[in-house]
Amino acid sequence: MDYNTLLFEMRGKVALITLNRPEALNALSPELTAELTDLLDQLETDDNVAVVVLTGSEKAFAAGADIKAMKDWSYMDVYKADFITATWERISRFRKPTIAAVNGYALGGGCELAMMCDFIIASETARFGQPEITIGTIPGAGGTQRLARFIGKAKAMDMILTGRMMDAQEAERSGLVSRVLPSAELVEGTLKVAEQIARLSSPIAMMAKEAVDRAFETTLSEGIRFERRLFHSTFATRDQKEGMSAFSEKRKPQFNND
């Protein structure tokens, strides 16, 4: 698969996608988001893919939306094109586990894209921010909503109203990222985490992801009810039988993803 703005490779059952617009610090142009959507559509139906890792360059995961491309758009331009909704959000609807590996800047749309993944692993050089207010607008790809859910109202308000950046250490303390790795080890370290997930049952991982996502969409009682039904449904899978049998027999399980 050849793309102008993405690099793609398979590492076993892990798909590694690299944003590749170095001249623009991986700014999220319409072409890039369209290509990312197309690639994710293909990976979701590929049984050889268990996990997706999304990364950028050493300098920038993504420095935001492509401001040069959008600065002259009108309200009707963005409304008719369903800007952001049409392509940007595809990774948030991806059913298999997704991990953002963030080096350097993840600002504006770049921070929002990282937050659309299931979790973020950051390098020591990572910087996160929603600086849209400094150019006369507000976050439009979920920044006001996801950031507040992940790090709380006070810090989200601080970042969104001032446009300040948060370093990797503060991001980890605040719950925005799951762990911080040395910059030189970021991609390989994230791939190891992805490979650990890929060795498990893919259908069960998808169920676990769906259950956690439901926690952000519903009440506690309804979320627990949803979790319980999914938990019950795992007993209809061969992988549940294999996993529990292997535990009882003190051996490694051999999951077949069914």
PDB file of C-alpha atoms in Angstrom:
ATOM      1  CA  MET A   1       0.000   0.000   0.000  1.00  0.00           C
ATOM      2  CA  ASP A   2       1.591   3.242  -1.166  1.00  0.00           C
ATOM      3  CA  TYR A   3       0.571   6.581   0.342  1.00  0.00           C
ATOM      4  CA  ASN A   4       1.942  10.095  -0.049  1.00  0.00           C
ATOM      5  CA  THR A   5       1.681  11.054   3.625  1.00  0.00           C
ATOM      6  CA  LEU A   6       1.997   7.741   5.473  1.00  0.00           C
ATOM      7  CA  LEU A   7       4.544   4.974   5.916  1.00  0.00           C
ATOM      8  CA  PHE A   8       3.226   1.515   6.702  1.00  0.00           C
ATOM      9  CA  GLU A   9       4.751  -1.799   7.717  1.00  0.00           C
ATOM     10  CA  MET A  10       3.708  -4.993   9.465  1.00  0.00           C
ATOM     11  CA  ARG A  11       5.629  -6.301  12.482  1.00  0.00           C
ATOM     12  CA  GLY A  12       4.087  -9.709  12.940  1.00  0.00           C
ATOM     13  CA  LYS A  13       0.434  -8.993  13.742  1.00  0.00           C
ATOM     14  CA  VAL A  14       1.131  -5.344  14.607  1.00  0.00           C
ATOM     15  CA  ALA A  15       0.535  -2.656  11.983  1.00  0.00           C
ATOM     16  CA  LEU A  16       2.937   0.282  12.362  1.00  0.00           C
ATOM     17  CA  ILE A  17       1.656   3.493  10.750  1.00  0.00           C
ATOM     18  CA  THR A  18       3.992   6.492  10.590  1.00  0.00           C
ATOM     19  CA  LEU A  19       2.720   9.972   9.745  1.00  0.00           C
ATOM     20  CA  ASN A  20       5.081  11.229   7.052  1.00  0.00           C
ATOM     21  CA  ARG A  21       4.903  14.954   6.293  1.00  0.00           C
ATOM     22  CA  PRO A  22       8.270  15.995   7.765  1.00  0.00           C
ATOM     23  CA  GLU A  23       8.291  19.318   5.930  1.00  0.00           C
ATOM     24  CA  ALA A  24       5.129  20.315   7.842  1.00  0.00           C
ATOM     25  CA  LEU A  25       5.829  18.586  11.185  1.00  0.00           C
ATOM     26  CA  ASN A  26       3.179  16.021  10.184  1.00  0.00           C
ATOM     27  CA  ALA A  27       0.401  18.599  10.088  1.00  0.00           C
ATOM     28  CA  LEU A  28      -2.905  16.849   9.485  1.00  0.00           C
ATOM     29  CA  SER A  29      -3.756  17.825   5.932  1.00  0.00           C
ATOM     30  CA  PRO A  30      -6.952  16.640   4.190  1.00  0.00           C
ATOM     31  CA  GLU A  31      -4.802  14.230   2.164  1.00  0.00           C
ATOM     32  CA  LEU A  32      -3.210  12.720   5.271  1.00  0.00           C
ATOM     33  CA  THR A  33      -6.488  12.184   7.119  1.00  0.00           C
ATOM     34  CA  ALA A  34      -8.093  10.703   3.996  1.00  0.00           C
ATOM     35  CA  GLU A  35      -5.175   8.314   3.530  1.00  0.00           C
ATOM     36  CA  LEU A  36      -5.243   7.331   7.200  1.00  0.00           C
ATOM     37  CA  THR A  37      -8.957   6.599   6.961  1.00  0.00           C
ATOM     38  CA  ASP A  38      -8.434   4.456   3.859  1.00  0.00           C
ATOM     39  CA  LEU A  39      -5.632   2.477   5.500  1.00  0.00           C
ATOM     40  CA  LEU A  40      -7.585   1.895   8.706  1.00  0.00           C
ATOM     41  CA  ASP A  41     -10.582   0.681   6.699  1.00  0.00           C
ATOM     42  CA  GLN A  42      -8.352  -2.009   5.201  1.00  0.00           C
ATOM     43  CA  LEU A  43      -6.628  -2.974   8.451  1.00  0.00           C
ATOM     44  CA  GLU A  44      -9.873  -3.402  10.350  1.00  0.00           C
ATOM     45  CA  THR A  45     -11.009  -6.249   8.078  1.00  0.00           C
ATOM     46  CA  ASP A  46      -7.578  -7.901   7.874  1.00  0.00           C
ATOM     47  CA  ASP A  47      -7.444 -10.917  10.195  1.00  0.00           C
ATOM     48  CA  ASN A  48      -3.632 -10.735  10.161  1.00  0.00           C
ATOM     49  CA  VAL A  49      -3.759  -7.401  12.019  1.00  0.00           C
ATOM     50  CA  ALA A  50      -4.337  -7.505  15.781  1.00  0.00           C
ATOM     51  CA  VAL A  51      -3.032  -4.097  16.942  1.00  0.00           C
ATOM     52  CA  VAL A  52      -2.242  -0.735  15.321  1.00  0.00           C
ATOM     53  CA  VAL A  53       0.591   1.545  16.471  1.00  0.00           C
ATOM     54  CA  LEU A  54       0.427   5.139  15.208  1.00  0.00           C
ATOM     55  CA  THR A  55       3.529   7.318  15.389  1.00  0.00           C
ATOM     56  CA  GLY A  56       5.210  10.314  13.785  1.00  0.00           C
ATOM     57  CA  SER A  57       8.768  11.597  13.574  1.00  0.00           C
ATOM     58  CA  GLU A  58      11.314  12.209  16.309  1.00  0.00           C
ATOM     59  CA  LYS A  59      10.510  15.914  16.168  1.00  0.00           C
ATOM     60  CA  ALA A  60       6.733  15.744  15.969  1.00  0.00           C
ATOM     61  CA  PHE A  61       3.951  13.220  16.257  1.00  0.00           C
ATOM     62  CA  ALA A  62       1.732  15.836  14.613  1.00  0.00           C
ATOM     63  CA  ALA A  63       1.971  19.567  15.137  1.00  0.00           C
ATOM     64  CA  GLY A  64      -1.740  20.092  14.528  1.00  0.00           C
ATOM     65  CA  ALA A  65      -4.114  20.705  11.671  1.00  0.00           C
ATOM     66  CA  ASP A  66      -2.801  22.122   8.422  1.00  0.00           C
ATOM     67  CA  ILE A  67      -3.486  25.799   9.159  1.00  0.00           C
ATOM     68  CA  LYS A  68      -2.230  26.959   5.758  1.00  0.00           C
ATOM     69  CA  ALA A  69      -4.801  24.736   4.065  1.00  0.00           C
ATOM     70  CA  MET A  70      -7.740  25.833   6.233  1.00  0.00           C
ATOM     71  CA  LYS A  71      -7.106  29.505   7.010  1.00  0.00           C
ATOM     72  CA  ASP A  72      -9.334  30.815   4.207  1.00  0.00           C
ATOM     73  CA  TRP A  73     -12.191  28.314   4.531  1.00  0.00           C
ATOM     74  CA  SER A  74     -15.650  29.671   5.247  1.00  0.00           C
ATOM     75  CA  TYR A  75     -18.283  28.318   7.596  1.00  0.00           C
ATOM     76  CA  MET A  76     -20.106  26.723   4.671  1.00  0.00           C
ATOM     77  CA  ASP A  77     -16.854  25.171   3.427  1.00  0.00           C
ATOM     78  CA  VAL A  78     -16.295  23.281   6.668  1.00  0.00           C
ATOM     79  CA  TYR A  79     -19.985  22.551   7.229  1.00  0.00           C
ATOM     80  CA  LYS A  80     -20.654  21.098   3.777  1.00  0.00           C
ATOM     81  CA  ALA A  81     -17.437  19.074   3.844  1.00  0.00           C
ATOM     82  CA  ASP A  82     -18.285  17.808   7.358  1.00  0.00           C
ATOM     83  CA  PHE A  83     -14.709  18.770   8.221  1.00  0.00           C
ATOM     84  CA  ILE A  84     -13.095  16.550  10.876  1.00  0.00           C
ATOM     85  CA  THR A  85     -16.112  14.231  11.164  1.00  0.00           C
ATOM     86  CA  ALA A  86     -15.674  12.920   7.613  1.00  0.00           C
ATOM     87  CA  THR A  87     -12.150  11.534   8.037  1.00  0.00           C
ATOM     88  CA  TRP A  88     -10.333  12.484  11.255  1.00  0.00           C
ATOM     89  CA  GLU A  89     -12.330  10.314  13.629  1.00  0.00           C
ATOM     90  CA  ARG A  90     -11.843   6.952  11.913  1.00  0.00           C
ATOM     91  CA  ILE A  91      -9.254   5.762  14.431  1.00  0.00           C
ATOM     92  CA  SER A  92     -11.627   6.449  17.328  1.00  0.00           C
ATOM     93  CA  ARG A  93     -14.053   3.951  15.750  1.00  0.00           C
ATOM     94  CA  PHE A  94     -11.393   1.328  14.992  1.00  0.00           C
ATOM     95  CA  ARG A  95     -12.427  -1.890  16.760  1.00  0.00           C
ATOM     96  CA  LYS A  96      -8.972  -3.358  17.353  1.00  0.00           C
ATOM     97  CA  PRO A  97      -6.538  -1.963  19.956  1.00  0.00           C
ATOM     98  CA  THR A  98      -4.660   1.200  18.944  1.00  0.00           C
ATOM     99  CA  ILE A  99      -1.615   2.797  20.572  1.00  0.00           C
ATOM    100  CA  ALA A 100      -0.185   6.262  19.874  1.00  0.00           C
ATOM    101  CA  ALA A 101       3.622   6.442  20.187  1.00  0.00           C
ATOM    102  CA  VAL A 102       4.328  10.149  20.657  1.00  0.00           C
ATOM    103  CA  ASN A 103       7.717  11.773  20.129  1.00  0.00           C
ATOM    104  CA  GLY A 104       8.073  15.551  20.095  1.00  0.00           C
ATOM    105  CA  TYR A 105       5.063  17.777  19.523  1.00  0.00           C
ATOM    106  CA  ALA A 106       1.467  16.553  19.695  1.00  0.00           C
ATOM    107  CA  LEU A 107      -0.387  19.832  19.429  1.00  0.00           C
ATOM    108  CA  GLY A 108      -3.932  20.766  18.496  1.00  0.00           C
ATOM    109  CA  GLY A 109      -5.212  18.138  16.103  1.00  0.00           C
ATOM    110  CA  GLY A 110      -2.119  16.071  16.808  1.00  0.00           C
ATOM    111  CA  CYS A 111      -2.973  15.858  20.506  1.00  0.00           C
ATOM    112  CA  GLU A 112      -6.578  15.078  19.594  1.00  0.00           C
ATOM    113  CA  LEU A 113      -5.512  12.331  17.182  1.00  0.00           C
ATOM    114  CA  ALA A 114      -3.324  10.753  19.874  1.00  0.00           C
ATOM    115  CA  MET A 115      -6.230  10.864  22.331  1.00  0.00           C
ATOM    116  CA  MET A 116      -8.430   9.026  19.822  1.00  0.00           C
ATOM    117  CA  CYS A 117      -6.148   6.005  20.241  1.00  0.00           C
ATOM    118  CA  ASP A 118      -6.767   3.601  23.120  1.00  0.00           C
ATOM    119  CA  PHE A 119      -3.719   4.802  25.005  1.00  0.00           C
ATOM    120  CA  ILE A 120      -0.595   6.899  24.522  1.00  0.00           C
ATOM    121  CA  ILE A 121       3.016   5.963  25.162  1.00  0.00           C
ATOM    122  CA  ALA A 122       5.219   9.045  25.119  1.00  0.00           C
ATOM    123  CA  SER A 123       8.925   9.718  24.849  1.00  0.00           C
ATOM    124  CA  GLU A 124      10.724  11.985  27.279  1.00  0.00           C
ATOM    125  CA  THR A 125      10.682  14.725  24.613  1.00  0.00           C
ATOM    126  CA  ALA A 126       6.921  14.628  24.027  1.00  0.00           C
ATOM    127  CA  ARG A 127       4.928  17.837  24.369  1.00  0.00           C
ATOM    128  CA  PHE A 128       1.128  17.960  24.384  1.00  0.00           C
ATOM    129  CA  GLY A 129      -1.115  20.967  23.917  1.00  0.00           C
ATOM    130  CA  GLN A 130      -4.343  22.450  22.592  1.00  0.00           C
ATOM    131  CA  PRO A 131      -3.167  25.895  21.453  1.00  0.00           C
ATOM    132  CA  GLU A 132      -6.142  26.663  19.186  1.00  0.00           C
ATOM    133  CA  ILE A 133      -7.147  29.679  21.271  1.00  0.00           C
ATOM    134  CA  THR A 134      -3.891  31.412  20.279  1.00  0.00           C
ATOM    135  CA  ILE A 135      -5.017  31.435  16.616  1.00  0.00           C
ATOM    136  CA  GLY A 136      -8.589  32.487  17.290  1.00  0.00           C
ATOM    137  CA  THR A 137     -10.465  29.214  17.450  1.00  0.00           C
ATOM    138  CA  ILE A 138     -11.090  26.256  19.780  1.00  0.00           C
ATOM    139  CA  PRO A 139     -10.294  22.520  19.602  1.00  0.00           C
ATOM    140  CA  GLY A 140     -12.627  20.858  17.122  1.00  0.00           C
ATOM    141  CA  ALA A 141     -11.639  17.184  17.062  1.00  0.00           C
ATOM    142  CA  GLY A 142     -12.613  16.287  20.606  1.00  0.00           C
ATOM    143  CA  GLY A 143      -9.995  18.263  22.503  1.00  0.00           C
ATOM    144  CA  THR A 144     -12.399  19.956  24.909  1.00  0.00           C
ATOM    145  CA  GLN A 145     -14.138  16.655  25.609  1.00  0.00           C
ATOM    146  CA  ARG A 146     -11.454  13.964  25.728  1.00  0.00           C
ATOM    147  CA  LEU A 147      -8.838  16.104  27.465  1.00  0.00           C
ATOM    148  CA  ALA A 148     -11.282  16.998  30.263  1.00  0.00           C
ATOM    149  CA  ARG A 149     -12.196  13.336  30.709  1.00  0.00           C
ATOM    150  CA  PHE A 150      -8.564  12.213  30.752  1.00  0.00           C
ATOM    151  CA  ILE A 151      -6.903  14.837  32.956  1.00  0.00           C
ATOM    152  CA  GLY A 152      -9.809  16.592  34.715  1.00  0.00           C
ATOM    153  CA  LYS A 153     -11.502  19.960  34.324  1.00  0.00           C
ATOM    154  CA  ALA A 154      -8.875  22.166  35.990  1.00  0.00           C
ATOM    155  CA  LYS A 155      -5.910  21.062  33.908  1.00  0.00           C
ATOM    156  CA  ALA A 156      -7.986  20.890  30.723  1.00  0.00           C
ATOM    157  CA  MET A 157      -9.225  24.449  31.267  1.00  0.00           C
ATOM    158  CA  ASP A 158      -5.666  25.585  32.012  1.00  0.00           C
ATOM    159  CA  MET A 159      -4.310  24.097  28.776  1.00  0.00           C
ATOM    160  CA  ILE A 160      -7.195  25.071  26.507  1.00  0.00           C
ATOM    161  CA  LEU A 161      -7.612  28.642  27.809  1.00  0.00           C
ATOM    162  CA  THR A 162      -3.894  29.469  27.874  1.00  0.00           C
ATOM    163  CA  GLY A 163      -2.640  27.270  25.036  1.00  0.00           C
ATOM    164  CA  ARG A 164       0.262  26.063  27.177  1.00  0.00           C
ATOM    165  CA  MET A 165       2.067  22.793  26.506  1.00  0.00           C
ATOM    166  CA  MET A 166       2.328  19.863  28.917  1.00  0.00           C
ATOM    167  CA  ASP A 167       5.553  17.852  28.998  1.00  0.00           C
ATOM    168  CA  ALA A 168       5.678  14.055  29.093  1.00  0.00           C
ATOM    169  CA  GLN A 169       6.222  13.814  32.841  1.00  0.00           C
ATOM    170  CA  GLU A 170       3.213  16.005  33.639  1.00  0.00           C
ATOM    171  CA  ALA A 171       1.168  14.125  31.029  1.00  0.00           C
ATOM    172  CA  GLU A 172       1.937  10.825  32.760  1.00  0.00           C
ATOM    173  CA  ARG A 173       1.137  12.226  36.207  1.00  0.00           C
ATOM    174  CA  SER A 174      -2.129  13.628  34.867  1.00  0.00           C
ATOM    175  CA  GLY A 175      -3.250  10.396  33.218  1.00  0.00           C
ATOM    176  CA  LEU A 176      -2.941  11.556  29.625  1.00  0.00           C
ATOM    177  CA  VAL A 177      -0.226   8.989  28.806  1.00  0.00           C
ATOM    178  CA  SER A 178       0.219   5.484  30.177  1.00  0.00           C
ATOM    179  CA  ARG A 179       4.029   5.458  30.343  1.00  0.00           C
ATOM    180  CA  VAL A 180       7.116   7.433  29.314  1.00  0.00           C
ATOM    181  CA  LEU A 181      10.089   5.889  27.495  1.00  0.00           C
ATOM    182  CA  PRO A 182      13.457   7.257  26.346  1.00  0.00           C
ATOM    183  CA  SER A 183      13.116   8.832  22.914  1.00  0.00           C
ATOM    184  CA  ALA A 184      15.435   6.335  21.228  1.00  0.00           C
ATOM    185  CA  GLU A 185      13.364   3.434  22.593  1.00  0.00           C
ATOM    186  CA  LEU A 186       9.888   4.818  21.949  1.00  0.00           C
ATOM    187  CA  VAL A 187       8.839   2.986  18.788  1.00  0.00           C
ATOM    188  CA  GLU A 188      10.459  -0.349  19.626  1.00  0.00           C
ATOM    189  CA  GLY A 189       9.184  -0.152  23.195  1.00  0.00           C
ATOM    190  CA  THR A 190       5.659   0.585  21.998  1.00  0.00           C
ATOM    191  CA  LEU A 191       5.862  -2.267  19.501  1.00  0.00           C
ATOM    192  CA  LYS A 192       6.767  -4.626  22.336  1.00  0.00           C
ATOM    193  CA  VAL A 193       3.620  -3.559  24.185  1.00  0.00           C
ATOM    194  CA  ALA A 194       1.581  -4.018  21.000  1.00  0.00           C
ATOM    195  CA  GLU A 195       3.118  -7.445  20.406  1.00  0.00           C
ATOM    196  CA  GLN A 196       2.172  -8.454  23.942  1.00  0.00           C
ATOM    197  CA  ILE A 197      -1.463  -7.580  23.161  1.00  0.00           C
ATOM    198  CA  ALA A 198      -1.270  -9.261  19.739  1.00  0.00           C
ATOM    199  CA  ARG A 199      -0.272 -12.579  21.345  1.00  0.00           C
ATOM    200  CA  LEU A 200      -3.578 -12.662  23.214  1.00  0.00           C
ATOM    201  CA  SER A 201      -7.037 -13.401  21.831  1.00  0.00           C
ATOM    202  CA  SER A 202      -7.958 -10.675  19.355  1.00  0.00           C
ATOM    203  CA  PRO A 203     -11.764 -11.019  19.834  1.00  0.00           C
ATOM    204  CA  ILE A 204     -11.364 -10.846  23.603  1.00  0.00           C
ATOM    205  CA  ALA A 205      -9.120  -7.766  23.299  1.00  0.00           C
ATOM    206  CA  MET A 206     -11.782  -6.121  21.138  1.00  0.00           C
ATOM    207  CA  MET A 207     -14.429  -6.889  23.771  1.00  0.00           C
ATOM    208  CA  ALA A 208     -12.227  -5.491  26.544  1.00  0.00           C
ATOM    209  CA  LYS A 209     -11.662  -2.307  24.519  1.00  0.00           C
ATOM    210  CA  GLU A 210     -15.378  -1.939  23.856  1.00  0.00           C
ATOM    211  CA  ALA A 211     -16.179  -2.340  27.555  1.00  0.00           C
ATOM    212  CA  VAL A 212     -13.656   0.308  28.658  1.00  0.00           C
ATOM    213  CA  ASP A 213     -14.877   2.722  25.976  1.00  0.00           C
ATOM    214  CA  ARG A 214     -18.431   2.300  27.256  1.00  0.00           C
ATOM    215  CA  ALA A 215     -17.318   3.693  30.623  1.00  0.00           C
ATOM    216  CA  PHE A 216     -16.987   7.128  28.994  1.00  0.00           C
ATOM    217  CA  GLU A 217     -20.382   6.959  27.308  1.00  0.00           C
ATOM    218  CA  THR A 218     -22.815   5.818  30.007  1.00  0.00           C
ATOM    219  CA  THR A 219     -23.622   5.599  33.713  1.00  0.00           C
ATOM    220  CA  LEU A 220     -21.764   3.258  36.068  1.00  0.00           C
ATOM    221  CA  SER A 221     -24.705   0.881  36.437  1.00  0.00           C
ATOM    222  CA  GLU A 222     -25.281   0.642  32.675  1.00  0.00           C
ATOM    223  CA  GLY A 223     -21.547   0.269  32.070  1.00  0.00           C
ATOM    224  CA  ILE A 224     -21.355  -2.610  34.539  1.00  0.00           C
ATOM    225  CA  ARG A 225     -24.387  -4.239  32.909  1.00  0.00           C
ATOM    226  CA  PHE A 226     -22.656  -3.939  29.500  1.00  0.00           C
ATOM    227  CA  GLU A 227     -19.412  -5.356  30.914  1.00  0.00           C
ATOM    228  CA  ARG A 228     -21.271  -8.288  32.494  1.00  0.00           C
ATOM    229  CA  ARG A 229     -22.948  -9.232  29.215  1.00  0.00           C
ATOM    230  CA  LEU A 230     -19.621  -9.119  27.366  1.00  0.00           C
ATOM    231  CA  PHE A 231     -17.989 -11.147  30.132  1.00  0.00           C
ATOM    232  CA  HIS A 232     -20.714 -13.765  29.832  1.00  0.00           C
ATOM    233  CA  SER A 233     -20.288 -13.824  26.061  1.00  0.00           C
ATOM    234  CA  THR A 234     -16.590 -14.717  26.352  1.00  0.00           C
ATOM    235  CA  PHE A 235     -17.741 -18.160  27.547  1.00  0.00           C
ATOM    236  CA  ALA A 236     -19.019 -18.801  24.021  1.00  0.00           C
ATOM    237  CA  THR A 237     -15.477 -18.522  22.618  1.00  0.00           C
ATOM    238  CA  ARG A 238     -12.892 -21.241  22.194  1.00  0.00           C
ATOM    239  CA  ASP A 239     -10.228 -18.830  23.390  1.00  0.00           C
ATOM    240  CA  GLN A 240     -11.869 -18.616  26.833  1.00  0.00           C
ATOM    241  CA  LYS A 241     -11.833 -22.404  27.076  1.00  0.00           C
ATOM    242  CA  GLU A 242      -8.202 -22.542  25.939  1.00  0.00           C
ATOM    243  CA  GLY A 243      -7.087 -19.742  28.258  1.00  0.00           C
ATOM    244  CA  MET A 244      -8.650 -21.217  31.385  1.00  0.00           C
ATOM    245  CA  SER A 245      -7.549 -24.735  30.508  1.00  0.00           C
ATOM    246  CA  ALA A 246      -3.973 -23.547  29.963  1.00  0.00           C
ATOM    247  CA  PHE A 247      -4.033 -21.774  33.337  1.00  0.00           C
ATOM    248  CA  SER A 248      -5.269 -24.922  35.052  1.00  0.00           C
ATOM    249  CA  GLU A 249      -2.672 -27.054  33.267  1.00  0.00           C
ATOM    250  CA  LYS A 250       0.149 -24.558  33.969  1.00  0.00           C
ATOM    251  CA  ARG A 251       1.055 -24.021  30.306  1.00  0.00           C
ATOM    252  CA  LYS A 252       0.996 -21.130  27.872  1.00  0.00           C
ATOM    253  CA  PRO A 253      -2.318 -20.727  26.032  1.00  0.00           C
ATOM    254  CA  GLN A 254      -2.519 -21.111  22.264  1.00  0.00           C
ATOM    255  CA  PHE A 255      -5.215 -18.683  21.197  1.00  0.00           C
ATOM    256  CA  ASN A 256      -6.873 -19.148  17.777  1.00  0.00           C
ATOM    257  CA  ASN A 257      -8.926 -15.933  17.797  1.00  0.00           C
ATOM    258  CA  ASP A 258     -12.290 -17.693  17.828  1.00  0.00           C
TER     259      ASP A 258
END
